[in-house]
Coordinates of C-alpha atoms in Angstrom, one line a residue:
Chain A
M189 CA 145.6 45.1 15.1
T190 CA 148.2 42.4 15.1
D191 CA 150.3 44.1 12.4
Q192 CA 154.0 44.1 12.9
I193 CA 155.5 47.1 14.5
T194 CA 159.1 48.3 13.5
L195 CA 161.0 51.3 15.2
Y196 CA 163.6 52.9 12.8
S197 CA 166.0 53.9 15.7
Y198 CA 169.5 55.0 16.6
W199 CA 170.9 54.1 20.2
R200 CA 171.5 57.5 21.2
S201 CA 168.8 59.5 19.4
S202 CA 166.7 60.7 22.5
A203 CA 163.7 61.3 19.9
A204 CA 163.8 57.4 19.4
Y205 CA 164.5 56.7 23.1
R206 CA 161.1 58.4 23.8
V207 CA 159.3 56.2 21.5
R208 CA 161.1 53.0 22.7
I209 CA 159.9 54.0 26.2
G210 CA 156.3 54.6 25.0
L211 CA 156.4 51.1 23.1
N212 CA 157.5 49.4 26.7
L213 CA 155.1 51.2 28.6
K214 CA 152.4 49.8 26.4
G215 CA 153.7 46.2 26.6
L216 CA 154.0 46.2 22.6
R217 CA 156.5 43.9 20.8
Y218 CA 158.4 45.6 18.2
E219 CA 161.6 45.1 16.0
I220 CA 164.5 47.7 15.8
Q221 CA 165.8 48.8 12.6
P222 CA 168.8 50.5 13.3
V223 CA 169.5 54.0 11.4
H224 CA 173.2 55.0 12.1
L225 CA 173.3 58.8 12.1
L226 CA 177.1 59.0 11.9
R227 CA 178.1 56.1 9.5
D228 CA 178.9 57.1 5.9
G229 CA 177.6 60.6 6.6
G230 CA 174.5 59.3 8.3
E231 CA 172.1 56.6 7.0
Q232 CA 169.4 59.1 7.7
H233 CA 170.2 60.8 4.4
T234 CA 170.1 57.8 2.0
P235 CA 167.3 57.8 -0.8
A236 CA 166.0 54.9 0.7
F237 CA 165.6 56.1 4.1
R238 CA 164.4 59.4 2.7
K239 CA 161.5 57.8 1.4
T240 CA 160.4 56.5 4.7
N241 CA 160.8 60.2 6.0
P242 CA 161.6 62.9 4.0
Q243 CA 162.9 64.8 7.0
G244 CA 165.8 62.5 7.1
L245 CA 165.3 62.0 11.1
V246 CA 164.7 59.3 13.4
P247 CA 162.2 57.6 14.7
V248 CA 159.9 56.5 12.2
L249 CA 157.4 53.8 13.5
E250 CA 156.0 51.3 10.9
H251 CA 152.9 49.8 12.0
G252 CA 151.5 47.4 9.3
N253 CA 151.9 49.6 6.2
R254 CA 151.7 53.0 7.8
Q255 CA 154.9 55.2 8.3
L256 CA 154.4 57.2 11.2
R257 CA 156.8 60.2 12.0
Q258 CA 157.8 62.6 14.9
S259 CA 158.2 60.9 18.2
L260 CA 155.4 62.9 20.1
A261 CA 152.9 62.2 17.4
I262 CA 153.9 58.5 17.5
L263 CA 153.4 58.5 21.4
E264 CA 149.8 59.9 20.7
Y265 CA 149.2 57.6 18.3
L266 CA 150.2 54.5 20.5
D267 CA 147.9 55.9 23.2
E268 CA 144.9 56.0 20.8
T269 CA 145.6 52.7 19.1
W270 CA 146.1 50.7 22.4
P271 CA 144.5 52.7 25.0
D272 CA 145.5 50.3 28.0
R273 CA 148.3 51.7 30.2
P274 CA 147.8 55.0 29.1
L275 CA 150.6 57.7 28.1
L276 CA 148.3 60.7 28.8
P277 CA 146.5 61.5 32.0
A278 CA 142.8 61.2 32.3
T279 CA 141.8 64.8 32.5
A280 CA 142.0 67.6 29.8
R281 CA 143.9 69.7 32.4
A282 CA 146.4 67.1 33.3
R283 CA 147.0 66.1 29.7
Q284 CA 147.7 69.8 28.6
R285 CA 150.2 69.9 31.5
A286 CA 151.9 66.6 30.6
R287 CA 151.9 67.7 26.8
A288 CA 153.6 70.9 27.9
I289 CA 156.2 69.5 29.9
A290 CA 157.0 67.1 27.0
Q291 CA 156.9 69.9 24.5
A292 CA 159.1 72.1 26.7
I293 CA 161.8 69.6 26.0
A294 CA 160.6 68.3 22.6
C295 CA 159.9 72.1 21.1
D296 CA 162.5 74.2 23.1
V297 CA 165.5 72.0 24.3
H298 CA 166.2 69.1 22.1
P299 CA 166.0 70.6 18.6
L300 CA 168.5 73.3 19.5
N301 CA 171.0 70.3 20.4
N302 CA 170.5 67.9 17.6
L303 CA 173.2 66.4 15.8
R304 CA 172.3 68.3 12.5
V305 CA 172.4 71.8 14.3
L306 CA 175.9 70.9 16.0
K307 CA 177.0 69.9 12.4
Y308 CA 175.9 73.0 10.9
F309 CA 177.8 74.9 13.5
E310 CA 180.8 72.8 13.0
H311 CA 180.8 72.7 9.0
E312 CA 179.2 76.4 8.1
W313 CA 180.4 78.3 11.1
H314 CA 183.3 76.3 12.3
V315 CA 182.7 76.9 15.9
P316 CA 184.9 75.4 18.0
Q317 CA 183.9 72.4 20.1
P318 CA 184.1 74.1 23.5
E319 CA 181.5 76.8 22.4
R320 CA 179.5 74.1 20.8
D321 CA 179.3 72.3 24.3
T322 CA 178.4 75.7 25.9
W323 CA 175.8 76.0 23.6
V324 CA 174.3 72.6 24.4
K325 CA 174.7 73.2 28.1
H326 CA 173.0 76.7 27.9
W327 CA 169.7 75.4 26.4
I328 CA 169.5 72.3 28.7
N329 CA 170.2 74.3 31.7
E330 CA 167.5 77.1 30.7
G331 CA 164.9 74.3 29.8
F332 CA 165.8 72.4 33.1
A333 CA 165.5 75.5 35.3
A334 CA 161.9 76.2 33.9
I335 CA 160.7 72.5 34.0
E336 CA 162.2 72.2 37.5
E337 CA 160.0 75.3 38.5
M338 CA 156.8 73.7 36.8
L339 CA 157.5 70.6 38.5
G340 CA 158.7 71.4 41.9
G341 CA 156.1 73.7 43.0
H342 CA 153.3 71.9 41.6
L343 CA 150.5 69.9 43.4
S344 CA 150.3 67.5 40.7
T345 CA 153.7 66.4 40.4
G346 CA 153.8 62.9 42.0
Q347 CA 156.2 60.3 41.7
Y348 CA 156.4 61.2 38.0
C349 CA 155.9 64.6 36.0
E350 CA 152.2 64.5 36.1
G351 CA 150.8 62.2 38.8
E352 CA 151.4 58.6 40.0
A353 CA 151.9 56.9 36.6
P354 CA 154.5 57.8 33.9
T355 CA 153.1 59.8 30.9
I356 CA 154.4 61.5 27.6
A357 CA 156.3 64.0 29.8
D358 CA 158.1 61.3 31.5
C359 CA 158.9 59.7 28.0
C360 CA 160.8 63.0 26.9
L361 CA 162.3 63.8 30.4
V362 CA 164.4 60.7 30.7
P363 CA 166.3 60.8 27.2
Q364 CA 166.9 64.6 27.7
V365 CA 168.4 63.9 31.3
Y366 CA 170.6 61.2 29.5
N367 CA 171.6 63.9 26.8
A368 CA 172.4 66.7 29.7
R369 CA 174.6 64.0 31.4
R370 CA 176.5 63.4 28.3
F371 CA 177.5 67.2 27.9
G372 CA 178.3 67.3 31.8
V373 CA 175.2 69.3 33.2
D374 CA 175.1 69.2 36.7
I375 CA 171.5 67.3 37.3
A376 CA 171.8 67.8 41.0
A377 CA 170.9 71.3 40.4
Y378 CA 167.4 69.9 39.3
P379 CA 166.3 67.9 42.5
T380 CA 162.9 67.1 41.0
I381 CA 164.1 66.3 37.6
A382 CA 166.7 64.1 39.2
R383 CA 164.1 62.5 41.4
I384 CA 161.6 61.6 38.6
E385 CA 164.4 60.2 36.3
Q386 CA 165.3 57.8 39.0
A387 CA 161.7 56.6 39.5
C388 CA 161.4 56.2 35.8
L389 CA 164.7 54.1 35.3
A390 CA 163.5 52.0 38.2
L391 CA 160.7 50.7 35.7
A392 CA 161.7 47.9 33.1
A393 CA 159.9 49.9 30.4
F394 CA 162.4 52.8 30.7
D395 CA 165.5 50.6 31.8
L396 CA 165.1 48.5 28.5
A397 CA 164.9 51.6 26.4
R398 CA 168.2 53.1 27.5
P399 CA 170.7 53.9 24.9
E400 CA 173.3 51.3 26.4
R401 CA 170.7 48.6 25.9
Q402 CA 170.0 48.9 22.3
P403 CA 171.1 46.2 19.6
D404 CA 172.9 48.9 17.8
R405 CA 175.0 50.5 20.5
P406 CA 178.8 50.1 20.1
E407 CA 180.9 47.5 21.7
Chain B
M1030 CA 132.7 76.5 30.8
T1031 CA 132.0 80.0 30.6
D1032 CA 135.4 81.1 32.4
Q1033 CA 137.3 83.8 30.8
I1034 CA 140.0 83.2 28.3
T1035 CA 143.1 85.3 28.0
L1036 CA 145.8 84.8 25.6
Y1037 CA 149.5 86.1 26.5
S1038 CA 150.5 87.0 22.8
Y1039 CA 152.9 88.9 20.8
W1040 CA 151.7 90.0 17.3
R1041 CA 154.7 88.4 15.4
S1042 CA 155.0 85.3 17.5
S1043 CA 154.4 82.4 15.3
A1044 CA 153.6 79.9 18.5
A1045 CA 150.9 82.5 19.5
Y1046 CA 149.7 83.0 16.2
R1047 CA 149.1 79.3 16.1
V1048 CA 146.7 79.5 19.1
R1049 CA 144.8 82.6 17.7
I1050 CA 143.9 80.4 14.6
G1051 CA 142.9 77.6 17.0
L1052 CA 140.7 80.0 19.3
N1053 CA 139.2 81.5 16.1
L1054 CA 138.5 78.3 14.4
K1055 CA 136.7 77.3 17.6
G1056 CA 134.7 80.4 17.7
L1057 CA 136.0 81.2 21.2
R1058 CA 136.0 84.8 22.6
Y1059 CA 139.3 85.7 24.3
E1060 CA 141.2 88.9 25.5
I1061 CA 144.6 89.4 24.2
Q1062 CA 147.1 90.4 26.7
P1063 CA 150.2 91.8 24.8
V1064 CA 153.8 90.8 25.8
H1065 CA 156.3 92.8 23.8
L1066 CA 159.0 90.3 23.3
L1067 CA 161.6 93.4 22.4
R1068 CA 160.7 96.3 24.4
D1069 CA 163.0 96.6 27.4
G1070 CA 164.7 93.7 26.6
G1071 CA 161.5 91.6 26.6
E1072 CA 158.7 91.7 28.7
Q1073 CA 158.6 88.0 28.8
H1074 CA 161.6 88.0 31.1
T1075 CA 159.9 90.3 33.7
P1076 CA 159.7 88.3 37.1
A1077 CA 155.9 88.8 36.9
F1078 CA 155.6 87.1 33.6
R1079 CA 158.0 84.4 34.9
K1080 CA 155.4 83.6 37.1
T1081 CA 153.1 83.0 34.6
N1082 CA 155.3 80.9 32.5
P1083 CA 159.0 80.1 33.8
Q1084 CA 160.0 79.4 30.3
G1085 CA 159.8 83.0 29.6
L1086 CA 157.9 82.2 26.1
V1087 CA 154.4 83.3 24.7
P1088 CA 151.9 81.9 24.3
V1089 CA 150.2 81.5 27.4
L1090 CA 146.8 80.8 27.6
E1091 CA 144.5 81.6 30.8
H1092 CA 141.2 79.6 31.0
G1093 CA 139.7 80.7 34.2
N1094 CA 142.4 80.1 36.8
R1095 CA 144.4 77.6 34.7
Q1096 CA 147.7 78.8 33.3
L1097 CA 148.2 76.8 29.9
R1098 CA 151.6 76.9 28.2
Q1099 CA 152.9 75.5 25.0
S1100 CA 151.0 76.5 22.0
L1101 CA 150.4 72.6 20.5
A1102 CA 149.4 71.6 24.2
I1103 CA 147.1 74.5 24.1
L1104 CA 145.5 73.4 20.9
E1105 CA 145.1 70.1 22.0
Y1106 CA 143.3 71.5 25.1
L1107 CA 141.2 73.6 23.2
D1108 CA 140.3 70.4 21.2
E1109 CA 139.4 68.4 24.1
T1110 CA 137.6 71.1 26.1
W1111 CA 135.3 72.4 23.1
P1112 CA 134.9 69.5 20.8
D1113 CA 133.0 71.4 18.0
R1114 CA 134.9 72.4 15.1
P1115 CA 137.9 69.9 15.7
L1116 CA 141.5 70.6 15.3
L1117 CA 142.4 67.2 14.9
P1118 CA 140.9 64.7 12.3
A1119 CA 138.6 61.8 13.2
T1120 CA 140.9 58.8 12.7
A1121 CA 144.2 57.8 14.8
R1122 CA 145.8 57.6 11.6
A1123 CA 144.7 61.0 10.2
R1124 CA 145.5 62.5 13.7
Q1125 CA 148.9 61.0 13.7
R1126 CA 149.8 62.6 10.2
A1127 CA 148.4 66.2 11.2
R1128 CA 150.2 66.0 14.4
A1129 CA 153.4 64.9 12.8
I1130 CA 153.1 67.8 10.2
A1131 CA 152.4 70.3 12.8
Q1132 CA 155.6 68.9 14.9
A1133 CA 157.8 68.7 12.0
I1134 CA 157.4 72.8 12.0
A1135 CA 157.1 73.4 15.9
C1136 CA 159.9 71.0 16.7
D1137 CA 162.2 70.9 13.7
V1138 CA 161.9 74.5 12.1
H1139 CA 160.5 77.2 14.5
P1140 CA 162.6 76.5 17.5
L1141 CA 165.9 76.9 15.7
N1142 CA 164.8 80.5 14.4
N1143 CA 163.0 81.8 17.5
L1144 CA 164.2 85.2 18.8
R1145 CA 166.0 83.7 21.7
V1146 CA 168.3 81.6 19.5
L1147 CA 168.9 84.6 17.3
K1148 CA 170.0 86.8 19.9
Y1149 CA 172.1 84.1 21.2
F1150 CA 174.2 84.0 17.9
E1151 CA 174.3 87.7 18.1
H1152 CA 175.4 88.5 21.7
E1153 CA 177.4 85.1 22.4
W1154 CA 179.0 84.4 18.9
H1155 CA 178.9 87.9 17.4
V1156 CA 177.4 85.9 14.1
P1157 CA 176.7 88.9 11.6
Q1158 CA 173.3 89.4 10.4
P1159 CA 173.8 87.9 7.0
E1160 CA 175.1 84.6 8.3
R1161 CA 172.0 84.6 10.8
D1162 CA 169.7 85.3 8.2
T1163 CA 171.2 82.3 6.0
W1164 CA 170.7 80.1 9.3
V1165 CA 167.1 80.9 9.4
K1166 CA 166.5 80.3 5.8
H1167 CA 168.5 77.1 5.8
W1168 CA 166.0 75.4 8.4
I1169 CA 162.8 76.8 6.8
N1170 CA 163.9 75.2 3.4
E1171 CA 165.0 72.1 4.8
G1172 CA 161.7 71.9 6.7
F1173 CA 159.4 73.0 4.0
A1174 CA 161.1 70.7 1.2
A1175 CA 160.3 67.8 3.5
I1176 CA 157.0 69.0 4.3
E1177 CA 156.1 69.7 0.7
E1178 CA 157.0 66.1 -0.1
M1179 CA 154.9 64.9 2.8
L1180 CA 151.9 67.0 1.6
G1181 CA 152.3 66.8 -2.2
G1182 CA 152.6 63.1 -2.8
H1183 CA 149.8 62.0 -0.2
L1184 CA 146.4 61.1 -1.0
S1185 CA 144.9 62.6 2.4
T1186 CA 146.0 66.0 1.6
G1187 CA 143.0 67.8 0.7
Q1188 CA 142.4 71.4 0.5
Y1189 CA 144.2 71.8 3.7
C1190 CA 147.3 69.8 5.2
E1191 CA 144.9 66.8 6.2
G1192 CA 141.6 66.6 4.4
E1193 CA 138.9 69.3 3.9
A1194 CA 138.9 70.8 6.9
P1195 CA 141.7 72.8 8.7
T1196 CA 143.6 71.1 11.5
I1197 CA 146.6 71.7 14.0
A1198 CA 149.0 71.1 11.0
D1199 CA 147.4 74.2 9.3
C1200 CA 147.5 76.2 12.7
C1201 CA 151.2 75.6 12.4
L1202 CA 151.8 75.9 8.7
V1203 CA 150.6 79.3 8.2
P1204 CA 152.5 81.2 10.8
Q1205 CA 155.6 79.4 9.6
V1206 CA 154.9 80.7 6.0
Y1207 CA 154.7 84.2 7.5
N1208 CA 157.8 83.9 8.9
A1209 CA 159.5 82.3 5.8
R1210 CA 158.3 85.5 3.8
R1211 CA 159.8 87.8 6.4
F1212 CA 163.3 86.2 5.7
G1213 CA 162.9 86.2 1.8
V1214 CA 162.3 82.4 1.4
D1215 CA 160.9 81.7 -2.0
I1216 CA 157.5 80.1 -1.3
A1217 CA 156.7 79.4 -4.9
A1218 CA 159.2 76.6 -4.5
Y1219 CA 156.7 74.7 -2.3
P1220 CA 153.3 74.7 -4.3
T1221 CA 151.4 72.8 -2.2
I1222 CA 152.2 74.8 0.9
A1223 CA 151.8 77.9 -0.9
R1224 CA 148.3 76.6 -2.0
I1225 CA 147.2 75.4 1.3
E1226 CA 148.6 78.8 2.9
Q1227 CA 146.0 80.6 0.4
A1228 CA 143.3 78.3 1.2
C1229 CA 143.7 78.8 5.0
L1230 CA 144.2 82.7 4.7
A1231 CA 140.7 82.7 2.9
L1232 CA 139.0 81.7 6.0
A1233 CA 138.0 84.4 8.8
A1234 CA 139.7 82.4 11.3
F1235 CA 143.1 82.5 10.0
D1236 CA 142.7 86.2 8.5
L1237 CA 141.8 87.7 12.0
A1238 CA 144.7 85.9 13.5
R1239 CA 147.3 87.5 11.4
P1240 CA 150.2 89.5 13.0
E1241 CA 149.1 92.7 11.1
R1242 CA 145.6 92.5 12.4
Q1243 CA 146.8 92.3 16.2
P1244 CA 146.1 95.1 18.7
D1245 CA 149.9 95.1 19.6
R1246 CA 151.1 95.7 16.1
P1247 CA 153.1 98.6 15.6
E1248 CA 151.6 101.5 13.8

C-alpha cells in the first residue's frame, strides 16, 4: 500500500512516542498531526478529534482511510502490514515475552500515570502535587522493579529486551524511561533497563522519535 | 504440544477471566491453580509466587516449562500455538480493531480499578469507600461510552465485537461488564455492549469461565 500515513501525536505522549519508534523502525514515511493535550483544556476533547477517537486519546494512526487506535494494536498492525524489520520476534515463545514486557508497561504502569488520571486527582480529590508525584513514582518503581527482574535474569534478554533486535517491548520501554526521568525516578537502580535504553537511543529510529525532536515541542 | 497447561487464577480477577475464556474457546484442557488475592494480605505477594511472576499479578499461564504473563500476551500465544478457533480475525484491519477494543479495556479501564490501586487509595490516601467507588465507575463509564461508540456505529460489529465469532475483544469485554455490574454501573446505557455480553455468555466457553463457576469462589 502506498496510502498516506498520518500520526495524531503529542510530543510528550509516551503512547504516541511508542508508535513513532515503530514507524521509524519500519522506515515508513508519515506526517505528524499534533494534538495539544493541554491547550484550551486539551485538543483531544474537541468534537472533531472525538470523531477520530471516541476515547479522546492519542495516538491515532491514519492509514489511507483507516483510523487505527491504541498504540500496541497499531504496532501489531504495522508489523502485519509491513513485515520487513519485524517488531515482534520469530517464535511464539519470544513474541509472548516481548508482548508481556510491553504490556507490563502499557497496562500496568503508564495508564496509572496518564494525564487524565493526574487531572482527576487534582480536580476531583484535590490531591496536592507532591502526593501526585509520589503516586507516579510508586507505580513506575513497582513496574520497573518487576521488569528489571524479568529482563536481568533471563537468557533471551540481549542487547534489547528480547534478543538482538528492537521489538515492541523496547518501543514501550524507552518512552516509559523518559517519563520516569521527568518524575525523578533513579534509573540507575535498574541497570538492565538503563543499558537497554542506551542501546535503543543509539539507533536513529529511537532518537528521531524522542519528544524533544518533535515538531510540536515547545521552543 | 501435549504439555500440561496450568492457569494461576483468582475467581474474581478479570484478567484471569479473559484467559479462562480464551482457553475455553480453544477447547484446551487446563488446571486452575488458585491464587487468593485477599487472604493473608494476598498470596500473589508471596516469595514463591513472585518467582512465578515478579509483577505479583495473576494470571500466569504455565505451558510445560514456560511461564507466560500478561493476559493479552497469553491470548496471543494461545492463538499462535493453537490456531484453530482463532481469537483474532482474519485480516490485519480487523485484527487491529479487535486488539484496539481489547486494549481500550485492558489498558484504559481495568488497570485504574485494579485491587492494588484501590488498596493504595485506601491505605496511602485514606480515600473513603464512596469516593473510591465513584472513581471506579468514572473510568468504567468513560471507557464504555467510548467503546459503545466504537461498536455501535461500526459496520464490522456483528454478533460479537468484531464480526460473527468471538475474539480477543470479547474476551476482555465480558469480564469488564462483570466488574461494572459489581460496582453498580448501569449497563443498559450501553446497548451494544449489553447485547454482545449476552451473546457471549450464551456460549459455554464464556459461561464456564464466569467467576461464580470457578473452583476457588467462596461458598
